[in-house]
mmCIF file of C-alpha atoms and ligand atoms in Angstrom:
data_model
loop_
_atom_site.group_PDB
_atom_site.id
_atom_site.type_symbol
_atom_site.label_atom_id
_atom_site.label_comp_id
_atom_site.label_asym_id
_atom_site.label_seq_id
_atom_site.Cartn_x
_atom_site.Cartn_y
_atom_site.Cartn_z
ATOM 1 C CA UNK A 204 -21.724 4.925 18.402
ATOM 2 C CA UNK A 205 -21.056 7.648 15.878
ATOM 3 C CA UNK A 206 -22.512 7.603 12.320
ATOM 4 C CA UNK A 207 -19.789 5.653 10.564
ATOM 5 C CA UNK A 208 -20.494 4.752 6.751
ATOM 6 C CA UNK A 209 -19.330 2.470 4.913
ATOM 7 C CA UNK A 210 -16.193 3.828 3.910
ATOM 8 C CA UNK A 211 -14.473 2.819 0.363
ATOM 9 C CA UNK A 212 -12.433 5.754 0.029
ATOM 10 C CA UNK A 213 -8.627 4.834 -1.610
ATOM 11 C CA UNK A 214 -6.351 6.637 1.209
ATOM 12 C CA UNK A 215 -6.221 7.952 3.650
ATOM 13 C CA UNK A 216 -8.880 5.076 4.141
ATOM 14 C CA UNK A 217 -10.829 2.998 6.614
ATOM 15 C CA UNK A 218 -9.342 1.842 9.491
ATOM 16 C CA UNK A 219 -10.640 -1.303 11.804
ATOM 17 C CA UNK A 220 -12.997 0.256 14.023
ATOM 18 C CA UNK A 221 -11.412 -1.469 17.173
ATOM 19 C CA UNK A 222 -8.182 0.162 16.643
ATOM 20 C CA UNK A 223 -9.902 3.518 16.520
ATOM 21 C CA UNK A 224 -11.461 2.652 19.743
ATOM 22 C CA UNK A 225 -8.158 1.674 21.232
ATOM 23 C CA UNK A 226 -6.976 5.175 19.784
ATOM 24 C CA UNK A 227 -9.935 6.703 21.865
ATOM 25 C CA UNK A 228 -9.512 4.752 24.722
ATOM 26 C CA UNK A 229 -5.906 5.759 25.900
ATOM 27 C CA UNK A 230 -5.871 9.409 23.975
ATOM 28 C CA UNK A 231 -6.191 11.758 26.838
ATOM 29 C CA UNK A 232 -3.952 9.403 29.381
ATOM 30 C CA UNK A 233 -1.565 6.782 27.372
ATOM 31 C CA UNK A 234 -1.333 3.790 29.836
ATOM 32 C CA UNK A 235 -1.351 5.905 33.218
ATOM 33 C CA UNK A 236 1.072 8.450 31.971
ATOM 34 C CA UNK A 237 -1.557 11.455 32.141
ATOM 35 C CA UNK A 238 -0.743 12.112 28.446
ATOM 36 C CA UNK A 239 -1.425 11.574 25.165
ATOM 37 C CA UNK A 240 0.838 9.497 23.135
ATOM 38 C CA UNK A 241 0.972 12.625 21.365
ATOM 39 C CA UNK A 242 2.534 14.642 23.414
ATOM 40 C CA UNK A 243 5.405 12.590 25.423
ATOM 41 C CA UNK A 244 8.855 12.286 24.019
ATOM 42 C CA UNK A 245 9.567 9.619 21.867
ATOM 43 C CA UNK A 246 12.742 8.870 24.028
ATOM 44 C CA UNK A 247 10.738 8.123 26.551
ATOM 45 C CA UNK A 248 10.399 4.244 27.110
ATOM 46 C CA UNK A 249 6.514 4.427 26.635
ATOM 47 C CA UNK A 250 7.169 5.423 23.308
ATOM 48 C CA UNK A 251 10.654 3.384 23.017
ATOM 49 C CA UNK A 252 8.116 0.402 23.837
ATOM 50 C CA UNK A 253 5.487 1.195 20.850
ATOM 51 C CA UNK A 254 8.425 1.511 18.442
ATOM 52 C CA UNK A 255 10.123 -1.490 19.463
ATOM 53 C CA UNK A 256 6.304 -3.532 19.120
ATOM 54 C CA UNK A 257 5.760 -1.723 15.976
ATOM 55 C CA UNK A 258 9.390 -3.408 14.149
ATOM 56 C CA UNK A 259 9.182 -6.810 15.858
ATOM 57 C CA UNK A 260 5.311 -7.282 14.720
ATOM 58 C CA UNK A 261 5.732 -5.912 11.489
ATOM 59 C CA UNK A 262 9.212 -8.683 10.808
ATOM 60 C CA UNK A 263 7.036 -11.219 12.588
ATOM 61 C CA UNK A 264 3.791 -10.694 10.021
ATOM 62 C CA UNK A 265 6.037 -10.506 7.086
ATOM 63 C CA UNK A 266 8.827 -13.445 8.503
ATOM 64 C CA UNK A 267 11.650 -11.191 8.077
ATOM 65 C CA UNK A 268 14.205 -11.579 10.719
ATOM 66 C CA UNK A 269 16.524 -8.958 11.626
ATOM 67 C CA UNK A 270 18.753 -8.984 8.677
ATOM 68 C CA UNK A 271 15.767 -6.736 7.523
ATOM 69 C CA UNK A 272 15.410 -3.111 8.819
ATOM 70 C CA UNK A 273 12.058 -1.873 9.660
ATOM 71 C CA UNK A 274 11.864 2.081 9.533
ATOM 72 C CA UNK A 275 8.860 4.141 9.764
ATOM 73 C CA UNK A 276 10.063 7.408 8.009
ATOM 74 C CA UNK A 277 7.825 10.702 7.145
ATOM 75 C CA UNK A 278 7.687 12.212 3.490
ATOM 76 C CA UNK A 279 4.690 9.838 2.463
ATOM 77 C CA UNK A 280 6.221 7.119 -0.376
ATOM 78 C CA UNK A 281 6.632 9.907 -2.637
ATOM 79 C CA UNK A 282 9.567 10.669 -0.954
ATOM 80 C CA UNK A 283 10.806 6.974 -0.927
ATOM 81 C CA UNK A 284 10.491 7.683 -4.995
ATOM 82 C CA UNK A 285 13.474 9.375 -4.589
ATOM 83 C CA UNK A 286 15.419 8.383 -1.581
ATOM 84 C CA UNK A 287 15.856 4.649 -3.490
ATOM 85 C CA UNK A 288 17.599 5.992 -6.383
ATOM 86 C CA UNK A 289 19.615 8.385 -4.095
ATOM 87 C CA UNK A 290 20.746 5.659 -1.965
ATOM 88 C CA UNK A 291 20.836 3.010 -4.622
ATOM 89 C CA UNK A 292 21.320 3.958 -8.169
ATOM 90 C CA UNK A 293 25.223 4.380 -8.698
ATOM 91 C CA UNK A 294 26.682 6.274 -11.514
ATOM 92 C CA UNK A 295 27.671 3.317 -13.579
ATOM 93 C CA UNK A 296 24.545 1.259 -13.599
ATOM 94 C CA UNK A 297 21.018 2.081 -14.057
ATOM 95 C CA UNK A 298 17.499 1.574 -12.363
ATOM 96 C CA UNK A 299 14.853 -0.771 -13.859
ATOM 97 C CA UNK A 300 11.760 0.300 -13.238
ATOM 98 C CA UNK A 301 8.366 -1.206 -14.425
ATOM 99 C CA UNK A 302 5.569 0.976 -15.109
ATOM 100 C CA UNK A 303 2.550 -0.268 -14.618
ATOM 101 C CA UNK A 304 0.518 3.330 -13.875
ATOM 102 C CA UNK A 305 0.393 6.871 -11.640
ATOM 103 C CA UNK A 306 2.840 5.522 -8.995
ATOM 104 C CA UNK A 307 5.371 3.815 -11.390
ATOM 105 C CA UNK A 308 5.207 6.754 -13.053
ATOM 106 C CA UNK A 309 6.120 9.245 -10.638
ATOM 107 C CA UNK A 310 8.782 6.604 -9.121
ATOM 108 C CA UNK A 311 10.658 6.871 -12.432
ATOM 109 C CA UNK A 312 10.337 10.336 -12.862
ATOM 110 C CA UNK A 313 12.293 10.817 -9.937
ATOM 111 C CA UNK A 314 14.882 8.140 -10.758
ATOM 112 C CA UNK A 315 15.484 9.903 -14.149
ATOM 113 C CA UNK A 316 16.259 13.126 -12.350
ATOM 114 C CA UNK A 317 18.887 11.391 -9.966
ATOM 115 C CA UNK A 318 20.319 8.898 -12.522
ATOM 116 C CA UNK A 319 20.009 6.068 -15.266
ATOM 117 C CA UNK A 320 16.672 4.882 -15.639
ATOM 118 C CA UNK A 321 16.236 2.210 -17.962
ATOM 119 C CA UNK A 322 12.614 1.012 -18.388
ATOM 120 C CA UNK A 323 12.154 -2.312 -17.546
ATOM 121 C CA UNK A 324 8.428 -3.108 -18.600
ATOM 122 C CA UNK A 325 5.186 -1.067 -18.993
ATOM 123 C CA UNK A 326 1.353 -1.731 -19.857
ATOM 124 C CA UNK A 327 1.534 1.775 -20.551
ATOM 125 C CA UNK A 328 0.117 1.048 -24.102
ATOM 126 C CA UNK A 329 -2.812 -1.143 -23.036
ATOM 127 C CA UNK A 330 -3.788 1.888 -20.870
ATOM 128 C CA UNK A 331 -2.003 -0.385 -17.514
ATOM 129 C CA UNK A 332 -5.109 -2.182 -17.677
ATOM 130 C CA UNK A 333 -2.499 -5.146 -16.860
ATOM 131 C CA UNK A 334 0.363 -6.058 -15.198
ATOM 132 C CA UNK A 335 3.193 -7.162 -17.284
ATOM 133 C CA UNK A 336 4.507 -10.179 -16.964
ATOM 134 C CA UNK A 337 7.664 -11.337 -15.509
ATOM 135 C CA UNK A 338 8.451 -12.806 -18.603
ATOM 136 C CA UNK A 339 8.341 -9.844 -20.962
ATOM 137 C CA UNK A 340 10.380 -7.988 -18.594
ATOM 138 C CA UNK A 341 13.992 -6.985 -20.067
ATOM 139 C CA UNK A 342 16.300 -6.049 -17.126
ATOM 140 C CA UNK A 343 19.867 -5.470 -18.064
ATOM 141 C CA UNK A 344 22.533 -7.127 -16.419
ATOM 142 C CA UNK A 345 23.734 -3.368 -15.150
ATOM 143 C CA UNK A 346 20.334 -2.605 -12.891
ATOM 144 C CA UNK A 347 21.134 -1.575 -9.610
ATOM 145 C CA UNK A 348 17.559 -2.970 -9.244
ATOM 146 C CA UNK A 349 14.643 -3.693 -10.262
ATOM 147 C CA UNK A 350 11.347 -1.064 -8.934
ATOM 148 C CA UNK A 351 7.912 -2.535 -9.251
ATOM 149 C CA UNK A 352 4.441 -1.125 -7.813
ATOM 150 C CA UNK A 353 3.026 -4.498 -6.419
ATOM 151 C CA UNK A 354 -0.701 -2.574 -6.573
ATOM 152 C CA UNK A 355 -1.920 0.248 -8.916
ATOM 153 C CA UNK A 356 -3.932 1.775 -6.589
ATOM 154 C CA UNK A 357 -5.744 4.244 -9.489
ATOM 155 C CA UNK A 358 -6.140 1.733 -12.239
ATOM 156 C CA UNK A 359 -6.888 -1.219 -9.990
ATOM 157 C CA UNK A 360 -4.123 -3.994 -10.914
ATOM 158 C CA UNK A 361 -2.317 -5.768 -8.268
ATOM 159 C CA UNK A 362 1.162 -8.255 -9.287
ATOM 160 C CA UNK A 363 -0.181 -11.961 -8.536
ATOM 161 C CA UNK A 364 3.157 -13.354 -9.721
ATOM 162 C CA UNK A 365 6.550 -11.378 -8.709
ATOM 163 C CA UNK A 366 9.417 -11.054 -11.372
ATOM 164 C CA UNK A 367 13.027 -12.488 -9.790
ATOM 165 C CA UNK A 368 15.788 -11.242 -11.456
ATOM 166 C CA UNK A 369 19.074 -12.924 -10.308
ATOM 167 C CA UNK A 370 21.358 -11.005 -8.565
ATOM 168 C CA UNK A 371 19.185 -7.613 -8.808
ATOM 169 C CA UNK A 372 17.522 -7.026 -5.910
ATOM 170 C CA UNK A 373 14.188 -6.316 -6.091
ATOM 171 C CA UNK A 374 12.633 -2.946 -4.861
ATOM 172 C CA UNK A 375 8.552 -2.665 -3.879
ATOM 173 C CA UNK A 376 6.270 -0.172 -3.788
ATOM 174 C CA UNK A 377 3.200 -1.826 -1.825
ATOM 175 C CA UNK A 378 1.682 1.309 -0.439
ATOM 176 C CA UNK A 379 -1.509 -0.007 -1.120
ATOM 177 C CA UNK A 380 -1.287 -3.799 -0.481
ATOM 178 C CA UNK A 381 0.978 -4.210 2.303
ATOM 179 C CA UNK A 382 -0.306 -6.691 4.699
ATOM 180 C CA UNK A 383 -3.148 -7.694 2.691
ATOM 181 C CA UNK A 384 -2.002 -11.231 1.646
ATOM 182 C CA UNK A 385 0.752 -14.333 1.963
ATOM 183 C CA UNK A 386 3.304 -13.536 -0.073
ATOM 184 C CA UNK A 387 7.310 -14.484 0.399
ATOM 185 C CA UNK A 388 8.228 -10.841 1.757
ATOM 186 C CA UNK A 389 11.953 -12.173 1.797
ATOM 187 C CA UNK A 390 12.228 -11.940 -2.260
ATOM 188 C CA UNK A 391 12.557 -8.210 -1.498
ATOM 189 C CA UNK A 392 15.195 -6.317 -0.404
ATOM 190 C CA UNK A 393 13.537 -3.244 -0.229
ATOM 191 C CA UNK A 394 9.823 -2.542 0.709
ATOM 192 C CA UNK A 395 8.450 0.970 1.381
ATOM 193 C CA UNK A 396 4.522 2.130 2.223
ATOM 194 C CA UNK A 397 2.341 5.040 2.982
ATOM 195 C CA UNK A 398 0.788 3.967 5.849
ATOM 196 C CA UNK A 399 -2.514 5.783 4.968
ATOM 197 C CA UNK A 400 -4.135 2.764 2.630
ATOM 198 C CA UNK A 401 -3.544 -0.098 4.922
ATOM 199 C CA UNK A 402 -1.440 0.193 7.898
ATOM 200 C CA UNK A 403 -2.935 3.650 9.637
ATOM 201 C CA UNK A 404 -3.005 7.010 9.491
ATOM 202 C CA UNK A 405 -1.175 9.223 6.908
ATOM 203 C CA UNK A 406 2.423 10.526 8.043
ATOM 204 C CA UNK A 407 4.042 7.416 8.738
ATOM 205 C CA UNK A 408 5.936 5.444 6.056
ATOM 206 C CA UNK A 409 6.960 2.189 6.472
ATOM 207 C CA UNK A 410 10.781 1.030 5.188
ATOM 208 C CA UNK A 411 11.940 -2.418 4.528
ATOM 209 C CA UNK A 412 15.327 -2.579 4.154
ATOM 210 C CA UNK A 413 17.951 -5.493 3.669
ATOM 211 C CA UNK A 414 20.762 -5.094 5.634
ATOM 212 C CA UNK A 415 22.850 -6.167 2.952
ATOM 213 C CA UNK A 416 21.246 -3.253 0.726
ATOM 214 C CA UNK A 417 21.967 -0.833 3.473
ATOM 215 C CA UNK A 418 26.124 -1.906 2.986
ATOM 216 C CA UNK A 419 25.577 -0.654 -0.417
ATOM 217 C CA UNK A 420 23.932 3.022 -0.156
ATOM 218 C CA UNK A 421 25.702 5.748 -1.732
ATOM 219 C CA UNK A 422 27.938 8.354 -0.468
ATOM 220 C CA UNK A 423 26.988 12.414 0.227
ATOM 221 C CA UNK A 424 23.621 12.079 0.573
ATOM 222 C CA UNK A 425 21.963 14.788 3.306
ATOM 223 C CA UNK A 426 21.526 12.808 6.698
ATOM 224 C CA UNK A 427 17.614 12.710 6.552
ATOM 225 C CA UNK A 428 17.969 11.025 3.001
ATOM 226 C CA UNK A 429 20.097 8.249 3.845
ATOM 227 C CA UNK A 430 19.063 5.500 4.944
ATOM 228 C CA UNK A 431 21.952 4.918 6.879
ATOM 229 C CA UNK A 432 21.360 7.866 9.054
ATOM 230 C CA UNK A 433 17.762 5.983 10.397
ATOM 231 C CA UNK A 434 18.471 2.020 10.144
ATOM 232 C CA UNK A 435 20.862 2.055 12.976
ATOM 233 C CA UNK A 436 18.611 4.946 14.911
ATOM 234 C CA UNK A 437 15.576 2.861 14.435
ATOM 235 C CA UNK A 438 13.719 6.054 12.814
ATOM 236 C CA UNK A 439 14.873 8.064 15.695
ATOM 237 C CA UNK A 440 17.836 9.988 14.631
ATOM 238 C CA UNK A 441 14.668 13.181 14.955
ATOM 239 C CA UNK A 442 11.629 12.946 15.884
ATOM 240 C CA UNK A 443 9.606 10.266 14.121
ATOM 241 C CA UNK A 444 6.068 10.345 13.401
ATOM 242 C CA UNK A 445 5.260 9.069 16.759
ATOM 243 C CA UNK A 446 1.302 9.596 16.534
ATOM 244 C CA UNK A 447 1.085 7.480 13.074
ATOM 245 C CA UNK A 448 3.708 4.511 14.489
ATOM 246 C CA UNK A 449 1.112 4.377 17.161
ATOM 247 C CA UNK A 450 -1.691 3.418 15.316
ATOM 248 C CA UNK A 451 0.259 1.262 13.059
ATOM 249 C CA UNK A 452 1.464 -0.694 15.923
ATOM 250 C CA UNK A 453 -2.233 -1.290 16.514
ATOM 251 C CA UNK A 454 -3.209 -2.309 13.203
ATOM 252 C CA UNK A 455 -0.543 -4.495 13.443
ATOM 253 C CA UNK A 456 -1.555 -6.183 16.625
ATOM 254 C CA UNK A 457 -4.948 -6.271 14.983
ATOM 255 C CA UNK A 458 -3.686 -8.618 12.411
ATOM 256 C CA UNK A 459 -1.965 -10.769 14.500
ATOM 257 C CA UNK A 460 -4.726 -11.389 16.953
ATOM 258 C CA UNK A 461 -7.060 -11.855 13.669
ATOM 259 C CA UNK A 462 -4.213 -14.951 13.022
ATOM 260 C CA UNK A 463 -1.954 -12.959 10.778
ATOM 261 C CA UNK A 464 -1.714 -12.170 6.890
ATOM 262 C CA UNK A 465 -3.368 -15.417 6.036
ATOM 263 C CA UNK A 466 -6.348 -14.952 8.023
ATOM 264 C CA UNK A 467 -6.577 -11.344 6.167
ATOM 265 C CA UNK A 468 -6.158 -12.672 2.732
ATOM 266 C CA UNK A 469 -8.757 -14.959 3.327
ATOM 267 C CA UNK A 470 -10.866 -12.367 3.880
ATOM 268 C CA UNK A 471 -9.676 -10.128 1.227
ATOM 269 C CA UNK A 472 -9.973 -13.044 -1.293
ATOM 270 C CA UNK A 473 -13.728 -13.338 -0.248
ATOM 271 C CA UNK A 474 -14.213 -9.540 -0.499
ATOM 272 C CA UNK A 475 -12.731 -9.061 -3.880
ATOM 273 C CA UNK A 476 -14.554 -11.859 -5.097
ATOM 274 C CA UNK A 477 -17.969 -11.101 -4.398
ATOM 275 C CA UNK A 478 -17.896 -7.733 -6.203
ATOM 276 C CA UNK A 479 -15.667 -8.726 -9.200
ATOM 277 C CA UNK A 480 -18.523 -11.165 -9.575
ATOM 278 C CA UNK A 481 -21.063 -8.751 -10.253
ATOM 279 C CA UNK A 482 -19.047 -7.341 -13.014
ATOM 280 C CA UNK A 483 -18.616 -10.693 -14.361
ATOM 281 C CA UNK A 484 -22.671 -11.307 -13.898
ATOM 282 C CA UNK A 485 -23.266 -8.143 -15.672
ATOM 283 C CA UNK A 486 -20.045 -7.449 -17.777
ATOM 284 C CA UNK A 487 -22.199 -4.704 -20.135
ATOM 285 C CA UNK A 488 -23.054 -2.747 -17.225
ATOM 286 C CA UNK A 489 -20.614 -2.952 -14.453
ATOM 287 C CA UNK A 490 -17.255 -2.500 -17.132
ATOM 288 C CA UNK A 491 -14.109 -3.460 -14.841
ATOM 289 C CA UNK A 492 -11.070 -1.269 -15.972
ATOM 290 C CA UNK A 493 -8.220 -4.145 -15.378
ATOM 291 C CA UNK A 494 -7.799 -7.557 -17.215
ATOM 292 C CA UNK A 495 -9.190 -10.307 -15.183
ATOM 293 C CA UNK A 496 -5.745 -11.625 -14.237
ATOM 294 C CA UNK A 497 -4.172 -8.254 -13.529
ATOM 295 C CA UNK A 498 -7.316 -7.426 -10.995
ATOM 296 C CA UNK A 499 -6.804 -6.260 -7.643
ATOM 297 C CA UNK A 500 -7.807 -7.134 -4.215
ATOM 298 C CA UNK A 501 -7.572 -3.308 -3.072
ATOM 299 C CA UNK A 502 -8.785 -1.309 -5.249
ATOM 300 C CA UNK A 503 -11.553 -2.191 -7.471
ATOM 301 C CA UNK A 504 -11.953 -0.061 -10.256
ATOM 302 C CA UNK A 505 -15.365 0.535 -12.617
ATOM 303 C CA UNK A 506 -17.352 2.285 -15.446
ATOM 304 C CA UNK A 507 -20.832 2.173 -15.806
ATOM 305 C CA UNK A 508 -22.274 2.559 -19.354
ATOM 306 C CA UNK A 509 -22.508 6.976 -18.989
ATOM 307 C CA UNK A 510 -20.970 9.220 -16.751
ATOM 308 C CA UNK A 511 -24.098 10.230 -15.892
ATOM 309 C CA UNK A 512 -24.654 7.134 -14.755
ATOM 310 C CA UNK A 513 -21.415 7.213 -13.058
ATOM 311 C CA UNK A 514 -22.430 10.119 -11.033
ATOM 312 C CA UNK A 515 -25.607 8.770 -10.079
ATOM 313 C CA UNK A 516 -23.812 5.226 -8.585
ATOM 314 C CA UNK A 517 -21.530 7.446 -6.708
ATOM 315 C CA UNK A 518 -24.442 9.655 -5.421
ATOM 316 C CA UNK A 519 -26.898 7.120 -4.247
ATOM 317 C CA UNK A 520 -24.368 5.181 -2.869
ATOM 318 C CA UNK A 521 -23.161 8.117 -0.748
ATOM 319 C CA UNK A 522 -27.313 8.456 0.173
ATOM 320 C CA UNK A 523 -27.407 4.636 1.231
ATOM 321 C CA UNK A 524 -24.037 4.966 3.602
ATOM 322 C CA UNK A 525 -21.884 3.919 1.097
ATOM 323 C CA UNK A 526 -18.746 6.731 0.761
ATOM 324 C CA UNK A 527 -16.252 6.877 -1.437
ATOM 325 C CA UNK A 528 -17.301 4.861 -4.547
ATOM 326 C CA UNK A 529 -15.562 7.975 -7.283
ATOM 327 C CA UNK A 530 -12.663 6.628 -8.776
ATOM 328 C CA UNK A 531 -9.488 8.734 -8.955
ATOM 329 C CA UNK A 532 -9.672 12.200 -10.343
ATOM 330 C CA UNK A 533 -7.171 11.249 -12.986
ATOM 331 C CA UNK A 534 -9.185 8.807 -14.547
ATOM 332 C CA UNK A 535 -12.777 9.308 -13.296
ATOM 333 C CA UNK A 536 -15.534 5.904 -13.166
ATOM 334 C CA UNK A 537 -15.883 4.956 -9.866
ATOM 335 C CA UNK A 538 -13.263 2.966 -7.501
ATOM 336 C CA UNK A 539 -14.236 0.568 -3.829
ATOM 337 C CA UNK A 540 -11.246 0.502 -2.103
ATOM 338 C CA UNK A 541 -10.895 -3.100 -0.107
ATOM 339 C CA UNK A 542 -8.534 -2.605 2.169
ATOM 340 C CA UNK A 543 -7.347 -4.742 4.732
ATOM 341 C CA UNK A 544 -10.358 -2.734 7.019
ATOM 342 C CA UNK A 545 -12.696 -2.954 4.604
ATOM 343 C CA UNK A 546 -15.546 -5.629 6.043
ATOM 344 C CA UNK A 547 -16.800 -8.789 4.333
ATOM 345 C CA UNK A 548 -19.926 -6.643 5.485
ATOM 346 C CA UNK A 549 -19.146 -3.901 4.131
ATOM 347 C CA UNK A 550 -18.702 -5.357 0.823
ATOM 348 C CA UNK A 551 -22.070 -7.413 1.262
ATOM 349 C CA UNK A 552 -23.858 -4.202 1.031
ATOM 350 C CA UNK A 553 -21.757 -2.760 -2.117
ATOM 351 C CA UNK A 554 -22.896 -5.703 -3.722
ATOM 352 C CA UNK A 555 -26.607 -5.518 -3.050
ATOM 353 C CA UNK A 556 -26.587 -2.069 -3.570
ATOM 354 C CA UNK A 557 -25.012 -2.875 -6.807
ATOM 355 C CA UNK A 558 -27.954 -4.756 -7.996
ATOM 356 C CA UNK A 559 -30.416 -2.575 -6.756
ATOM 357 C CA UNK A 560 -28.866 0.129 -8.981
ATOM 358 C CA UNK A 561 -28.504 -1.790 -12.218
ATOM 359 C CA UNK A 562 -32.083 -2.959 -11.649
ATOM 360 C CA UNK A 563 -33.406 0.791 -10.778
ATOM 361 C CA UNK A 564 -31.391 2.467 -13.364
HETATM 362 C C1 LIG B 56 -0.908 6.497 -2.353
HETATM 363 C C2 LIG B 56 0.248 5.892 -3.013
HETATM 364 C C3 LIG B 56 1.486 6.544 -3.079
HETATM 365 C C4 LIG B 56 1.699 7.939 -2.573
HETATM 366 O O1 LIG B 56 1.838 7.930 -1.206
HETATM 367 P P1 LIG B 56 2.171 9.261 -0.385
HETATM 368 O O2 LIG B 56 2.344 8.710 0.985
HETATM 369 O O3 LIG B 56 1.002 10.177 -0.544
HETATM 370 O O4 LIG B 56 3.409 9.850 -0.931
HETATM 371 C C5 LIG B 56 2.536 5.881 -3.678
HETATM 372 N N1 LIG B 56 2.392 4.659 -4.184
HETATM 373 C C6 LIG B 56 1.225 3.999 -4.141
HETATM 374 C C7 LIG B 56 1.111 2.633 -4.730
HETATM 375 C C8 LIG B 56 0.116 4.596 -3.557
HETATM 376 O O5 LIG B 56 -1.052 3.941 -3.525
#
């Protein structure tokens, strides 16, 4: 087996180690084809097949039926920053949009260049070391919608409580949770997600629409930015990113066999809790960067009492097989991204090596 670390980086990220085998397994000859996945046509029913797996396991692990779309576009979710207000944000009413960090942040900048933004909420002023509550959220009766980032994936705060707004559908970000817990997926009527934090490789994005939604997307839009143009094409009106729906299917099917998104959040809960309680054992030394309510599951974010101290965590841990550990460049301290990949093992030895530091240094 190759050298593989423990790997903590915040995406692209980790993925389960028997998917990459899988991956390995069938790359030269895809099930008796004598190619790769990678180079057949993706109207050819081998790849038909994947696509088809891909949608029904991804509506099965979220209980959406079929009055929800599953898409798996390219652009990355930076691109679904501005394909929702294109589609969605009519001239006469505005987008709500919480911000609760970098993501947020970007997603409104776009929505302000296409139309009315109007922002809902933002813990902009506590640094978004929180996520603000439903309740001091003010969405006008004219939203369109409402856009929330159900993880911060650079400041490390995840949504443990959704907002519902009647009649304003609600719009999610979860690039970097998807998949990682129980949650009531049909709240939302539109989900989108890089697939390069928890679902597989970067290129692939994953779309959750509403059909409902879909009746409501605006007019003159250029084909590849409507979602109209791909719902009824199942992402094949071109040439989807075959390779990256490949591996998602996996990851999928690596779920399901695990016994779905509650057999994941159990382990996620048990990962996120043994290394939030070393910062609670030693709050002076390891200093989480989110409120203790607002803390999330994925991305686990950290000072240490100096940057020079900083530098040294994220150098020995590199040394003892741990990769990953510097936080975004944005904000510096150091980050462990959890994702769904991530072991309970994996975050066994974070923790030790956590005390070993703290007692060495
Ligand atoms: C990484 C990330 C993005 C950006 O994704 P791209 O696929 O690189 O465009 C957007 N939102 C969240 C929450 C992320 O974590």
């Amino acid at each position: 087996m190759a050298n593989r670390i423990v790997n903590f980086n915040a995406g692209p990220s980790t993925l389960p180690l028997d998917v990459l085998k899988i991956v390995q397994e069938e790359l030269l000859d895809y099930k008796g084809t004598g190619m790769s996945l990678m180079e057949i046509s993706h109207r050819s029913p081998e790849f038909d097949a994947v696509n088809e797996e891909a949608i029904k396991l991804t509506r099965e692990l979220l209980g959406l039926d079929d009055t929800f779309h599953v898409l798996f576009l390219g652009g990355g979710a930076s691109t679904q920053f501005a394909m929702v207000p294109l589609n969605l944000l009519p001239k006469d009413k505005c987008g709500a949009y919480v911000d609760t960090g970098t993501w947020s942040t970007k997603a409104i900048k776009e929505a302000g260049i296409i139309g009315r933004m109007h922002l809902a909420g933002s813990s902009r002023d506590d640094d978004y070391r929180r996520i603000p509550k439903p309740s001091e959220l003010d969405v006008p009766a004219d939203a369109a919608y409402l856009h929330i980032t159900s993880n911060n994936t650079i400041k490390g705060t995840q949504y443990h409580d959704f907002p519902e707004i009647p009649n304003v559908p609600l719009i999610c970000d979860m690039s970097s949770d998807i998949c990682s817990r129980v949650i009531d997926f049909k709240k939302f009527s539109l989900i989108y997600a890089g697939a390069q934090k928890n679902l597989g490789p970067a290129g692939a994005t994953m779309v959750i629409v509403r059909d409902e939604l879909l009746q409501k997307c605006k007019d003159g839009n250029p084909s590849m930015l409507d979602y109209r143009t791909h719902a009824p094409k199942k992402s094949m009106y071109n040439t989807p990113p075959a390779f990256g729906i490949y591996v998602v299917k996996l990851v999928l099917e690596w779920i399901k066999n695990q016994g779905g998104l509650a057999a994941v959040e159990k382990v996620n809960r048990a990962k996120q809790e043994l290394i939030y309680g070393v910062f609670d054992t030693h709050p002076d030394y390891y200093r989480g960067t989110a409120d203790k309510d607002s803390r999330s599951w994925m991305n686990v974010t950290f000072r240490l009492p100096s940057e020079d101290l900083e530098k040294k965590f994220i150098a020995d841990g590199k040394a003892a097989g741990l990769g990953g550990l510097k936080g975004h460049r944005s904000v510096g301290g150091c980050r462990a991204s959890i994702y769904n990949a991530m072991t309970l093992e994996g975050c066994e030895k974070l923790v030790e090596f956590m005390e070993a530091f703290k007692k060495a240094n």
